[in-house]
PDB file of C-alpha atoms and ligand atoms in Angstrom:
ATOM      1  CA  MET D   1     118.160 173.985 121.872  1.00 43.00           C
ATOM      2  CA  LEU D   2     121.689 172.639 121.933  1.00 46.00           C
ATOM      3  CA  ALA D   3     122.995 175.967 121.321  1.00 46.00           C
ATOM      4  CA  GLY D   4     121.078 177.270 124.300  1.00 47.00           C
ATOM      5  CA  ILE D   5     122.478 174.603 126.675  1.00 46.00           C
ATOM      6  CA  ALA D   6     126.021 175.161 125.322  1.00 45.00           C
ATOM      7  CA  LEU D   7     125.670 178.991 126.129  1.00 46.00           C
ATOM      8  CA  VAL D   8     124.774 178.195 129.659  1.00 46.00           C
ATOM      9  CA  ALA D   9     127.688 175.983 130.332  1.00 46.00           C
ATOM     10  CA  VAL D  10     130.144 178.326 128.749  1.00 48.00           C
ATOM     11  CA  ALA D  11     129.806 181.989 129.677  1.00 53.00           C
ATOM     12  CA  GLU D  12     131.317 183.544 126.634  1.00 55.00           C
ATOM     13  CA  PRO D  13     131.983 181.262 123.777  1.00 53.00           C
ATOM     14  CA  PRO D  14     134.307 182.761 121.313  1.00 54.00           C
ATOM     15  CA  ALA D  15     132.544 184.233 118.158  1.00 52.00           C
ATOM     16  CA  PRO D  16     133.264 182.150 115.177  1.00 50.00           C
ATOM     17  CA  LEU D  17     135.721 183.885 112.774  1.00 54.00           C
ATOM     18  CA  PRO D  18     133.911 184.624 109.511  1.00 53.00           C
ATOM     19  CA  SER D  19     135.730 182.946 106.690  1.00 60.00           C
ATOM     20  CA  GLU D  20     137.638 185.146 104.322  1.00 74.00           C
ATOM     21  CA  ILE D  21     135.690 184.579 101.240  1.00 80.00           C
ATOM     22  CA  VAL D  22     132.486 183.299  99.935  1.00 81.00           C
ATOM     23  CA  SER D  23     132.217 179.507 100.201  1.00 86.00           C
ATOM     24  CA  SER D  24     131.821 177.328  97.123  1.00 92.00           C
ATOM     25  CA  GLU D  25     129.045 175.434  98.874  1.00 93.00           C
ATOM     26  CA  TRP D  26     127.167 178.833  99.357  1.00 95.00           C
ATOM     27  CA  CYS D  27     127.708 179.649  95.730  1.00 96.00           C
ATOM     28  CA  GLU D  28     126.729 176.128  94.564  1.00 96.00           C
ATOM     29  CA  THR D  29     123.496 176.485  96.516  1.00 96.00           C
ATOM     30  CA  ILE D  30     122.590 179.792  95.087  1.00 97.00           C
ATOM     31  CA  GLY D  31     123.682 178.837  91.522  1.00 97.00           C
ATOM     32  CA  ASN D  32     121.597 175.683  91.644  1.00 96.00           C
ATOM     33  CA  ARG D  33     118.635 177.963  92.822  1.00 96.00           C
ATOM     34  CA  LEU D  34     119.032 180.713  90.170  1.00 97.00           C
ATOM     35  CA  PHE D  35     119.351 179.867  86.577  1.00 93.00           C
ATOM     36  CA  SER D  36     121.011 183.206  85.781  1.00 95.00           C
ATOM     37  CA  VAL D  37     123.791 182.969  88.431  1.00 97.00           C
ATOM     38  CA  SER D  38     126.822 180.893  87.871  1.00 96.00           C
ATOM     39  CA  ALA D  39     128.460 179.380  90.922  1.00 96.00           C
ATOM     40  CA  GLU D  40     131.977 180.157  89.316  1.00 95.00           C
ATOM     41  CA  PHE D  41     131.147 183.897  88.964  1.00 96.00           C
ATOM     42  CA  CYS D  42     129.771 183.826  92.562  1.00 96.00           C
ATOM     43  CA  GLU D  43     132.934 182.483  93.857  1.00 95.00           C
ATOM     44  CA  GLU D  44     135.182 184.990  92.108  1.00 94.00           C
ATOM     45  CA  SER D  45     132.947 187.813  92.759  1.00 94.00           C
ATOM     46  CA  GLY D  46     134.747 188.949  96.004  1.00 93.00           C
ATOM     47  CA  LEU D  47     131.570 188.413  98.331  1.00 96.00           C
ATOM     48  CA  ARG D  48     132.441 187.973 101.747  1.00 95.00           C
ATOM     49  CA  PRO D  49     130.415 186.659 104.638  1.00 95.00           C
ATOM     50  CA  SER D  50     129.366 189.396 107.235  1.00 96.00           C
ATOM     51  CA  SER D  51     129.343 188.508 110.907  1.00 92.00           C
ATOM     52  CA  ALA D  52     125.625 188.132 110.603  1.00 96.00           C
ATOM     53  CA  THR D  53     123.509 185.137 109.738  1.00 97.00           C
ATOM     54  CA  SER D  54     119.968 184.532 108.706  1.00 97.00           C
ATOM     55  CA  ILE D  55     117.386 182.897 110.991  1.00 98.00           C
ATOM     56  CA  GLU D  56     118.396 179.476 109.580  1.00 97.00           C
ATOM     57  CA  GLY D  57     122.179 180.236 110.009  1.00 95.00           C
ATOM     58  CA  ARG D  58     122.949 181.099 106.391  1.00 96.00           C
ATOM     59  CA  ALA D  59     125.851 183.519 106.017  1.00 95.00           C
ATOM     60  CA  LEU D  60     124.621 186.964 104.926  1.00 97.00           C
ATOM     61  CA  MET D  61     127.070 188.084 102.057  1.00 97.00           C
ATOM     62  CA  ARG D  62     128.411 191.425 101.267  1.00 97.00           C
ATOM     63  CA  PHE D  63     130.851 192.883  98.841  1.00 97.00           C
ATOM     64  CA  GLU D  64     132.429 196.205  99.103  1.00 97.00           C
ATOM     65  CA  ARG D  65     134.526 197.859  96.461  1.00 96.00           C
ATOM     66  CA  PRO D  66     136.127 201.114  97.109  1.00 95.00           C
ATOM     67  CA  PRO D  67     136.561 203.548  94.178  1.00 94.00           C
ATOM     68  CA  GLN D  68     139.246 203.078  91.606  1.00 90.00           C
ATOM     69  CA  LEU D  69     140.352 206.777  91.423  1.00 79.00           C
ATOM     70  CA  PRO D  70     142.968 208.265  89.102  1.00 72.00           C
ATOM     71  CA  ARG D  71     145.915 209.173  91.105  1.00 63.00           C
ATOM     72  CA  ARG D  72     145.457 213.065  90.977  1.00 59.00           C
ATOM     73  CA  SER D  73     141.911 213.019  92.410  1.00 56.00           C
ATOM     74  CA  ALA D  74     142.668 210.280  94.941  1.00 50.00           C
ATOM     75  CA  SER D  75     144.976 212.765  96.597  1.00 43.00           C
ATOM     76  CA  ILE D  76     142.357 215.471  97.087  1.00 45.00           C
ATOM     77  CA  ASP D  77     140.622 214.500 100.312  1.00 48.00           C
ATOM     78  CA  GLY D  78     137.211 215.510 101.237  1.00 49.00           C
ATOM     79  CA  ALA D  79     136.260 217.378  98.198  1.00 49.00           C
ATOM     80  CA  SER D  80     136.749 214.388  96.055  1.00 61.00           C
ATOM     81  CA  ARG D  81     134.889 211.946  98.186  1.00 82.00           C
ATOM     82  CA  SER D  82     133.305 209.423  95.893  1.00 91.00           C
ATOM     83  CA  PRO D  83     129.620 208.731  96.252  1.00 95.00           C
ATOM     84  CA  ARG D  84     128.732 205.599  98.216  1.00 97.00           C
ATOM     85  CA  ILE D  85     126.181 203.387  96.672  1.00 98.00           C
ATOM     86  CA  MET D  86     124.550 200.556  98.395  1.00 98.00           C
ATOM     87  CA  MET D  87     122.688 198.075  96.285  1.00 98.00           C
ATOM     88  CA  ILE D  88     120.342 195.410  97.838  1.00 98.00           C
ATOM     89  CA  GLY D  89     118.799 192.405  96.089  1.00 98.00           C
ATOM     90  CA  GLY D  90     116.441 189.697  97.418  1.00 98.00           C
ATOM     91  CA  ILE D  91     114.825 191.194 100.576  1.00 98.00           C
ATOM     92  CA  HIS D  92     111.753 189.248  99.307  1.00 98.00           C
ATOM     93  CA  GLY D  93     112.819 185.763  98.780  1.00 98.00           C
ATOM     94  CA  ASP D  94     110.402 184.926  96.108  1.00 98.00           C
ATOM     95  CA  GLU D  95     111.565 187.818  93.751  1.00 98.00           C
ATOM     96  CA  LEU D  96     114.282 185.614  92.094  1.00 98.00           C
ATOM     97  CA  THR D  97     115.188 188.250  89.456  1.00 98.00           C
ATOM     98  CA  SER D  98     116.084 190.726  92.153  1.00 98.00           C
ATOM     99  CA  VAL D  99     119.026 188.594  93.235  1.00 98.00           C
ATOM    100  CA  SER D 100     119.997 187.358  89.691  1.00 98.00           C
ATOM    101  CA  ILE D 101     120.265 190.977  88.391  1.00 98.00           C
ATOM    102  CA  VAL D 102     122.532 192.123  91.259  1.00 98.00           C
ATOM    103  CA  PHE D 103     125.063 189.344  90.242  1.00 98.00           C
ATOM    104  CA  LYS D 104     124.706 190.561  86.501  1.00 98.00           C
ATOM    105  CA  TRP D 105     125.437 194.104  87.395  1.00 98.00           C
ATOM    106  CA  MET D 106     128.393 193.142  89.642  1.00 97.00           C
ATOM    107  CA  GLU D 107     130.029 192.196  86.428  1.00 96.00           C
ATOM    108  CA  ARG D 108     129.883 195.796  85.376  1.00 97.00           C
ATOM    109  CA  LEU D 109     131.589 197.504  88.316  1.00 96.00           C
ATOM    110  CA  ASN D 110     134.941 197.909  86.748  1.00 93.00           C
ATOM    111  CA  ARG D 111     133.659 199.861  83.742  1.00 95.00           C
ATOM    112  CA  ALA D 112     135.007 203.473  83.784  1.00 92.00           C
ATOM    113  CA  ASP D 113     131.655 205.123  84.758  1.00 92.00           C
ATOM    114  CA  ALA D 114     131.079 202.683  87.659  1.00 96.00           C
ATOM    115  CA  SER D 115     134.601 202.355  88.971  1.00 95.00           C
ATOM    116  CA  GLN D 116     134.766 205.796  90.619  1.00 92.00           C
ATOM    117  CA  LEU D 117     131.907 204.987  92.713  1.00 96.00           C
ATOM    118  CA  HIS D 118     132.220 203.211  96.180  1.00 97.00           C
ATOM    119  CA  TRP D 119     130.005 200.259  96.140  1.00 97.00           C
ATOM    120  CA  LEU D 120     128.472 198.076  98.944  1.00 98.00           C
ATOM    121  CA  ILE D 121     126.627 195.247  97.367  1.00 98.00           C
ATOM    122  CA  ILE D 122     124.222 192.825  99.128  1.00 98.00           C
ATOM    123  CA  PRO D 123     122.874 190.534  96.548  1.00 98.00           C
ATOM    124  CA  LEU D 124     120.759 188.345  98.610  1.00 98.00           C
ATOM    125  CA  ALA D 125     119.344 189.884 101.896  1.00 98.00           C
ATOM    126  CA  ASN D 126     116.707 186.995 102.650  1.00 98.00           C
ATOM    127  CA  PRO D 127     118.668 183.692 101.637  1.00 98.00           C
ATOM    128  CA  ASP D 128     116.110 181.567 103.836  1.00 98.00           C
ATOM    129  CA  GLY D 129     113.145 182.872 101.806  1.00 98.00           C
ATOM    130  CA  LEU D 130     114.841 182.280  98.385  1.00 98.00           C
ATOM    131  CA  LEU D 131     115.877 178.878  99.395  1.00 98.00           C
ATOM    132  CA  MET D 132     112.438 177.492 100.547  1.00 97.00           C
ATOM    133  CA  ARG D 133     110.491 175.265  98.234  1.00 95.00           C
ATOM    134  CA  PRO D 134     108.597 177.144  97.043  1.00 97.00           C
ATOM    135  CA  ALA D 135     110.513 180.393  97.676  1.00 98.00           C
ATOM    136  CA  GLN D 136     108.693 182.780  99.941  1.00 98.00           C
ATOM    137  CA  ARG D 137     108.602 186.570 100.326  1.00 98.00           C
ATOM    138  CA  MET D 138     109.093 186.514 104.010  1.00 98.00           C
ATOM    139  CA  ASN D 139     112.110 185.272 106.008  1.00 98.00           C
ATOM    140  CA  ALA D 140     112.087 181.786 107.976  1.00 98.00           C
ATOM    141  CA  ARG D 141     110.025 183.251 110.691  1.00 98.00           C
ATOM    142  CA  GLY D 142     107.394 184.695 108.373  1.00 98.00           C
ATOM    143  CA  VAL D 143     108.257 188.234 108.678  1.00 98.00           C
ATOM    144  CA  ASP D 144     108.161 190.577 105.662  1.00 98.00           C
ATOM    145  CA  LEU D 145     111.680 192.214 106.126  1.00 98.00           C
ATOM    146  CA  ASN D 146     110.488 195.203 104.033  1.00 98.00           C
ATOM    147  CA  ARG D 147     107.961 196.051 106.713  1.00 97.00           C
ATOM    148  CA  ASN D 148     110.366 195.352 109.645  1.00 98.00           C
ATOM    149  CA  PHE D 149     112.672 198.271 109.522  1.00 98.00           C
ATOM    150  CA  ASP D 150     112.674 200.629 112.427  1.00 97.00           C
ATOM    151  CA  THR D 151     110.804 203.535 111.144  1.00 96.00           C
ATOM    152  CA  PRO D 152     109.382 206.141 113.559  1.00 95.00           C
ATOM    153  CA  ASP D 153     105.889 205.430 112.686  1.00 93.00           C
ATOM    154  CA  TRP D 154     106.304 201.531 113.188  1.00 96.00           C
ATOM    155  CA  SER D 155     104.732 201.293 116.580  1.00 94.00           C
ATOM    156  CA  ASP D 156     101.916 203.504 115.678  1.00 94.00           C
ATOM    157  CA  LYS D 157     101.118 202.219 112.265  1.00 96.00           C
ATOM    158  CA  ALA D 158     102.746 198.935 111.248  1.00 96.00           C
ATOM    159  CA  MET D 159     100.378 196.474 113.157  1.00 95.00           C
ATOM    160  CA  ARG D 160      97.303 198.665 112.407  1.00 95.00           C
ATOM    161  CA  TYR D 161      98.200 198.754 108.708  1.00 95.00           C
ATOM    162  CA  TRP D 162      98.742 194.938 108.583  1.00 96.00           C
ATOM    163  CA  VAL D 163      95.362 194.326 110.400  1.00 96.00           C
ATOM    164  CA  GLY D 164      93.386 196.984 108.541  1.00 95.00           C
ATOM    165  CA  ARG D 165      94.749 197.456 105.161  1.00 94.00           C
ATOM    166  CA  THR D 166      96.099 194.112 104.399  1.00 95.00           C
ATOM    167  CA  ARG D 167      93.729 191.902 106.493  1.00 96.00           C
ATOM    168  CA  LYS D 168      96.463 190.201 108.206  1.00 97.00           C
ATOM    169  CA  ASP D 169      97.918 188.971 104.886  1.00 97.00           C
ATOM    170  CA  PRO D 170     100.738 186.682 105.965  1.00 96.00           C
ATOM    171  CA  ARG D 171     102.950 187.900 103.378  1.00 97.00           C
ATOM    172  CA  ARG D 172     103.125 191.338 104.702  1.00 97.00           C
ATOM    173  CA  PHE D 173     103.344 190.389 108.429  1.00 98.00           C
ATOM    174  CA  PRO D 174     105.678 193.186 109.811  1.00 98.00           C
ATOM    175  CA  GLY D 175     106.922 191.224 112.920  1.00 98.00           C
ATOM    176  CA  ARG D 176     105.924 191.847 116.523  1.00 96.00           C
ATOM    177  CA  VAL D 177     108.260 194.646 117.125  1.00 97.00           C
ATOM    178  CA  PRO D 178     110.498 196.763 114.637  1.00 97.00           C
ATOM    179  CA  VAL D 179     113.732 195.330 113.646  1.00 98.00           C
ATOM    180  CA  SER D 180     113.027 191.944 115.343  1.00 98.00           C
ATOM    181  CA  GLU D 181     114.678 189.915 112.673  1.00 98.00           C
ATOM    182  CA  PRO D 182     118.512 189.482 112.227  1.00 98.00           C
ATOM    183  CA  GLU D 183     118.439 190.123 108.435  1.00 98.00           C
ATOM    184  CA  THR D 184     116.756 193.552 109.013  1.00 98.00           C
ATOM    185  CA  ARG D 185     119.046 194.297 111.809  1.00 98.00           C
ATOM    186  CA  TRP D 186     122.016 193.562 109.763  1.00 98.00           C
ATOM    187  CA  LEU D 187     120.748 195.773 106.895  1.00 98.00           C
ATOM    188  CA  GLN D 188     120.348 198.650 109.324  1.00 98.00           C
ATOM    189  CA  GLU D 189     123.866 198.167 110.744  1.00 98.00           C
ATOM    190  CA  GLU D 190     125.268 198.038 107.204  1.00 98.00           C
ATOM    191  CA  ILE D 191     123.554 201.374 106.460  1.00 97.00           C
ATOM    192  CA  THR D 192     124.698 203.008 109.546  1.00 97.00           C
ATOM    193  CA  LYS D 193     128.330 201.725 109.008  1.00 97.00           C
ATOM    194  CA  PHE D 194     128.554 202.457 105.332  1.00 97.00           C
ATOM    195  CA  ARG D 195     126.697 205.795 105.318  1.00 97.00           C
ATOM    196  CA  PRO D 196     125.363 205.414 101.738  1.00 97.00           C
ATOM    197  CA  ASP D 197     124.620 208.478  99.572  1.00 96.00           C
ATOM    198  CA  VAL D 198     122.114 206.369  97.722  1.00 97.00           C
ATOM    199  CA  ILE D 199     120.402 202.935  98.408  1.00 98.00           C
ATOM    200  CA  VAL D 200     119.352 200.985  95.401  1.00 98.00           C
ATOM    201  CA  SER D 201     116.794 198.257  96.470  1.00 98.00           C
ATOM    202  CA  ILE D 202     115.748 195.676  93.788  1.00 98.00           C
ATOM    203  CA  HIS D 203     112.361 194.064  93.840  1.00 98.00           C
ATOM    204  CA  ALA D 204     109.878 192.604  91.320  1.00 98.00           C
ATOM    205  CA  PRO D 205     107.226 192.331  89.654  1.00 98.00           C
ATOM    206  CA  TYR D 206     105.632 195.724  89.243  1.00 96.00           C
ATOM    207  CA  GLY D 207     107.734 196.943  86.529  1.00 97.00           C
ATOM    208  CA  VAL D 208     108.252 200.602  87.845  1.00 97.00           C
ATOM    209  CA  LEU D 209     110.671 202.712  89.661  1.00 97.00           C
ATOM    210  CA  ASP D 210     109.947 203.974  93.161  1.00 96.00           C
ATOM    211  CA  PHE D 211     111.743 206.742  94.929  1.00 95.00           C
ATOM    212  CA  ASP D 212     111.956 208.034  98.463  1.00 93.00           C
ATOM    213  CA  GLY D 213     114.079 210.776 100.011  1.00 91.00           C
ATOM    214  CA  PRO D 214     115.877 213.940  98.856  1.00 90.00           C
ATOM    215  CA  ALA D 215     117.587 214.393  95.480  1.00 87.00           C
ATOM    216  CA  GLU D 216     116.289 214.878  92.069  1.00 90.00           C
ATOM    217  CA  GLU D 217     114.002 211.749  91.298  1.00 93.00           C
ATOM    218  CA  PRO D 218     114.860 209.744  88.232  1.00 95.00           C
ATOM    219  CA  LYS D 219     112.172 209.643  85.580  1.00 95.00           C
ATOM    220  CA  ARG D 220     113.021 206.412  84.143  1.00 97.00           C
ATOM    221  CA  PHE D 221     115.781 203.707  84.002  1.00 98.00           C
ATOM    222  CA  GLY D 222     115.412 201.749  80.714  1.00 98.00           C
ATOM    223  CA  ARG D 223     111.869 200.871  80.247  1.00 97.00           C
ATOM    224  CA  LEU D 224     111.060 201.307  83.891  1.00 98.00           C
ATOM    225  CA  ARG D 225     109.349 204.657  84.619  1.00 98.00           C
ATOM    226  CA  LEU D 226     108.828 206.448  88.060  1.00 97.00           C
ATOM    227  CA  ASN D 227     105.494 205.495  89.547  1.00 94.00           C
ATOM    228  CA  ARG D 228     105.465 206.004  93.379  1.00 88.00           C
ATOM    229  CA  LEU D 229     104.085 203.116  95.119  1.00 83.00           C
ATOM    230  CA  GLY D 230     103.600 204.821  98.511  1.00 83.00           C
ATOM    231  CA  VAL D 231     105.362 204.755 101.694  1.00 89.00           C
ATOM    232  CA  TYR D 232     104.728 201.882 104.032  1.00 93.00           C
ATOM    233  CA  PRO D 233     105.457 201.544 107.846  1.00 96.00           C
ATOM    234  CA  GLY D 234     108.611 199.649 108.359  1.00 97.00           C
ATOM    235  CA  SER D 235     109.728 199.679 104.619  1.00 97.00           C
ATOM    236  CA  LEU D 236     113.336 200.195 103.586  1.00 97.00           C
ATOM    237  CA  GLY D 237     112.137 203.355 101.612  1.00 95.00           C
ATOM    238  CA  ASN D 238     110.689 204.718 104.610  1.00 95.00           C
ATOM    239  CA  TYR D 239     113.557 203.952 106.838  1.00 96.00           C
ATOM    240  CA  GLY D 240     116.284 205.290 104.524  1.00 96.00           C
ATOM    241  CA  GLY D 241     114.442 207.761 102.382  1.00 93.00           C
ATOM    242  CA  VAL D 242     112.087 209.420 104.941  1.00 92.00           C
ATOM    243  CA  HIS D 243     113.733 208.754 108.288  1.00 93.00           C
ATOM    244  CA  LYS D 244     117.434 208.724 107.554  1.00 95.00           C
ATOM    245  CA  GLY D 245     117.417 211.172 104.593  1.00 95.00           C
ATOM    246  CA  VAL D 246     119.209 208.804 102.191  1.00 96.00           C
ATOM    247  CA  PRO D 247     117.584 208.639  98.825  1.00 96.00           C
ATOM    248  CA  VAL D 248     116.150 205.233  98.130  1.00 96.00           C
ATOM    249  CA  ILE D 249     115.637 203.998  94.627  1.00 96.00           C
ATOM    250  CA  THR D 250     113.460 200.905  94.342  1.00 97.00           C
ATOM    251  CA  ILE D 251     113.704 199.077  91.059  1.00 98.00           C
ATOM    252  CA  GLU D 252     110.784 196.894  90.464  1.00 98.00           C
ATOM    253  CA  LEU D 253     111.625 194.610  87.700  1.00 98.00           C
ATOM    254  CA  PRO D 254     108.634 193.385  85.478  1.00 98.00           C
ATOM    255  CA  HIS D 255     108.818 189.657  86.431  1.00 98.00           C
ATOM    256  CA  ALA D 256     109.875 187.897  89.576  1.00 98.00           C
ATOM    257  CA  THR D 257     111.086 184.717  87.815  1.00 97.00           C
ATOM    258  CA  ARG D 258     111.864 185.738  84.293  1.00 97.00           C
ATOM    259  CA  MET D 259     114.899 187.925  83.768  1.00 98.00           C
ATOM    260  CA  PRO D 260     114.678 191.223  81.674  1.00 98.00           C
ATOM    261  CA  SER D 261     116.434 190.718  78.277  1.00 98.00           C
ATOM    262  CA  ALA D 262     120.229 191.394  78.160  1.00 97.00           C
ATOM    263  CA  ARG D 263     119.383 194.754  76.407  1.00 98.00           C
ATOM    264  CA  ASP D 264     116.967 195.738  79.269  1.00 98.00           C
ATOM    265  CA  GLN D 265     119.424 194.833  81.872  1.00 98.00           C
ATOM    266  CA  GLU D 266     121.970 197.022  80.297  1.00 98.00           C
ATOM    267  CA  ALA D 267     119.452 199.907  79.717  1.00 98.00           C
ATOM    268  CA  ILE D 268     118.458 199.999  83.320  1.00 98.00           C
ATOM    269  CA  TRP D 269     122.096 199.834  84.502  1.00 98.00           C
ATOM    270  CA  GLN D 270     123.162 202.717  82.159  1.00 98.00           C
ATOM    271  CA  ASP D 271     120.439 204.987  83.089  1.00 98.00           C
ATOM    272  CA  MET D 272     120.940 204.114  86.853  1.00 98.00           C
ATOM    273  CA  ILE D 273     124.668 205.006  86.430  1.00 97.00           C
ATOM    274  CA  LYS D 274     123.866 208.258  84.632  1.00 97.00           C
ATOM    275  CA  TRP D 275     121.396 209.321  87.310  1.00 97.00           C
ATOM    276  CA  ILE D 276     123.844 208.573  90.000  1.00 96.00           C
ATOM    277  CA  ARG D 277     126.745 210.426  88.320  1.00 94.00           C
ATOM    278  CA  GLN D 278     124.453 213.386  87.452  1.00 94.00           C
ATOM    279  CA  ASN D 279     123.276 213.732  91.061  1.00 94.00           C
ATOM    280  CA  PHE D 280     126.077 212.488  93.322  1.00 91.00           C
ATOM    281  CA  VAL D 281     129.413 212.737  91.714  1.00 85.00           C
ATOM    282  CA  PRO D 282     131.345 215.945  92.703  1.00 79.00           C
ATOM    283  CA  ALA D 283     132.480 217.899  89.579  1.00 73.00           C
ATOM    284  CA  ASN D 284     136.183 217.298  90.197  1.00 67.00           C
ATOM    285  CA  LEU D 285     135.718 213.524  89.481  1.00 67.00           C
ATOM    286  CA  THR D 286     133.775 213.886  86.411  1.00 59.00           C
TER     287      THR D 286
HETATM  288 ZN1   ZN H   1     109.573 192.912  96.849  1.00 57.60          ZN
END
């Protein structure tokens, strides 16, 4: 309310400058919530606040890491363009492992097989949902962000699906209009600006892989096998994979609150990198 009054009094308030790096307060909050995430690593991770914030005003964090190419291939433009990989965790706030595992995988980006890729990493797309007690799937306004993307079938189907198929399950409310939520709007903007070749979206607890869009589908990452879950109006898989033509891999971890073993985390990561390299890395970079 106060913000509204201030906006009337001052025609164009200067936009707050985003701070350069992730705040220790943000990292402490996340570290306290997630057993597997250390505040120290979070602070040193290179995460930076975007200009967008969640409904409750929390910074939406991103980390971009350009490819570390050997000098000879870096000089060949165009043909050696490194694949751009966008990884998103925590769209659903109650899937805690989907955030923690992204932090774990960020520790592997400097390995030789991952360092040639151009990464955009968003470990926590729905901070408000994660930080509620108890954590909730939806954002602070009760919208399922993974049903709020601006897919061509949204107006026709999203509300009908929610009423008819989910019987108005509040956990799957798609919003009143597509892309009504700041978190979804921000994710769509990041996709438009970054132009990923692949989007990797992490969820739990179905213990499978799902895939939408062009490209050779992966059969398994670690113990997770491909099992298509279907296409939903307003989902990221539908938006990216079907509408924008960007392959979307959905990794459904087996538990929402219990992390896969270190060995399973590694197996999923290795198979994922192998699949990305086989399908998206140009021959002159391999
Ligand atoms: Zn989910």
